[in-house]
């Protein structure tokens, strides 16, 4: 009974989330973030330096998950939710620790080393996507919205105080990307949302356009509160880095899944 409960709620191969495992995953994530905060304190590095460096790793993880959905990679626990996120998370922490030794003994900046390793891992997946064939129009549509949104946020820097912080702009842009990937998939191609709260909001409004005000409003408030209440720079940036990853990872997975399917 216990084994079946654990497999059904935490180590499953079917898509979707429940209210229960959403709460549990949220609590576990919170504990992990607290641990990572202490790690950055000990190694005396600024998490903001990893914002760009981690993008190739995120691309690798998210495209791997999408390639599982398209049966390019086998659907096994290691490559399904949450196994793939646990594996990528542990690998990234080990890579971070390794990169510190590389920086110390080889004089290669730790964040550049992480970026290079991420690129090496991501390139084979991108090649598989190119070989499989993908819808360039949908890809350009989503990315153009993201780019335009980024520049619009940059233009608002002088008028909105918290947007003067570059990290806040990048975090907010990642969530606009996530909202765009959800909106495109659901409203144009009849996909369904798997997460509990977005599903609830979309069912009420009957359109996934609701993800834009939901994402922008909630994340803007969270970033504002973080800047006002968390004065420790490393803690502040660690939380923002986590929020950035939580949006970019599903956005890339959604985009990849969609452009391979149509």
PDB file of C-alpha atoms in Angstrom, residues 8-11 15-30 81-82 194-198:
ATOM      1  CA  UNK A   8       1.342   7.146  -7.638  1.00  0.00           C
ATOM      2  CA  UNK A   9       2.167  10.516  -6.082  1.00  0.00           C
ATOM      3  CA  UNK A  10       5.915  10.928  -6.426  1.00  0.00           C
ATOM      4  CA  UNK A  11       7.629   8.422  -8.725  1.00  0.00           C
ATOM      5  CA  UNK A  15       1.718  13.294 -16.761  1.00  0.00           C
ATOM      6  CA  UNK A  16       0.144  15.759 -14.341  1.00  0.00           C
ATOM      7  CA  UNK A  17       0.224  16.850 -10.718  1.00  0.00           C
ATOM      8  CA  UNK A  18      -2.130  16.546  -7.762  1.00  0.00           C
ATOM      9  CA  UNK A  19      -2.773  19.083  -5.007  1.00  0.00           C
ATOM     10  CA  UNK A  20      -1.008  16.775  -2.560  1.00  0.00           C
ATOM     11  CA  UNK A  21       2.221  16.239  -4.465  1.00  0.00           C
ATOM     12  CA  UNK A  22       2.268  19.917  -5.501  1.00  0.00           C
ATOM     13  CA  UNK A  23       2.368  20.911  -1.825  1.00  0.00           C
ATOM     14  CA  UNK A  24       4.987  18.269  -0.993  1.00  0.00           C
ATOM     15  CA  UNK A  25       7.186  19.245  -3.951  1.00  0.00           C
ATOM     16  CA  UNK A  26       6.869  22.885  -2.870  1.00  0.00           C
ATOM     17  CA  UNK A  27       8.008  22.100   0.675  1.00  0.00           C
ATOM     18  CA  UNK A  28      10.918  19.997  -0.578  1.00  0.00           C
ATOM     19  CA  UNK A  29      11.913  22.779  -2.973  1.00  0.00           C
ATOM     20  CA  UNK A  30      11.864  25.278  -0.115  1.00  0.00           C
ATOM     21  CA  UNK A  81       9.031  13.887 -13.414  1.00  0.00           C
ATOM     22  CA  UNK A  82      10.331  14.264 -10.731  1.00  0.00           C
ATOM     23  CA  UNK A 194      -0.857  19.890 -15.783  1.00  0.00           C
ATOM     24  CA  UNK A 195      -0.278  22.121 -12.748  1.00  0.00           C
ATOM     25  CA  UNK A 196      -2.980  22.632 -10.154  1.00  0.00           C
ATOM     26  CA  UNK A 197      -3.273  26.421  -9.743  1.00  0.00           C
ATOM     27  CA  UNK A 198      -2.910  27.346 -13.453  1.00  0.00           C
TER      28      UNK A 198
END
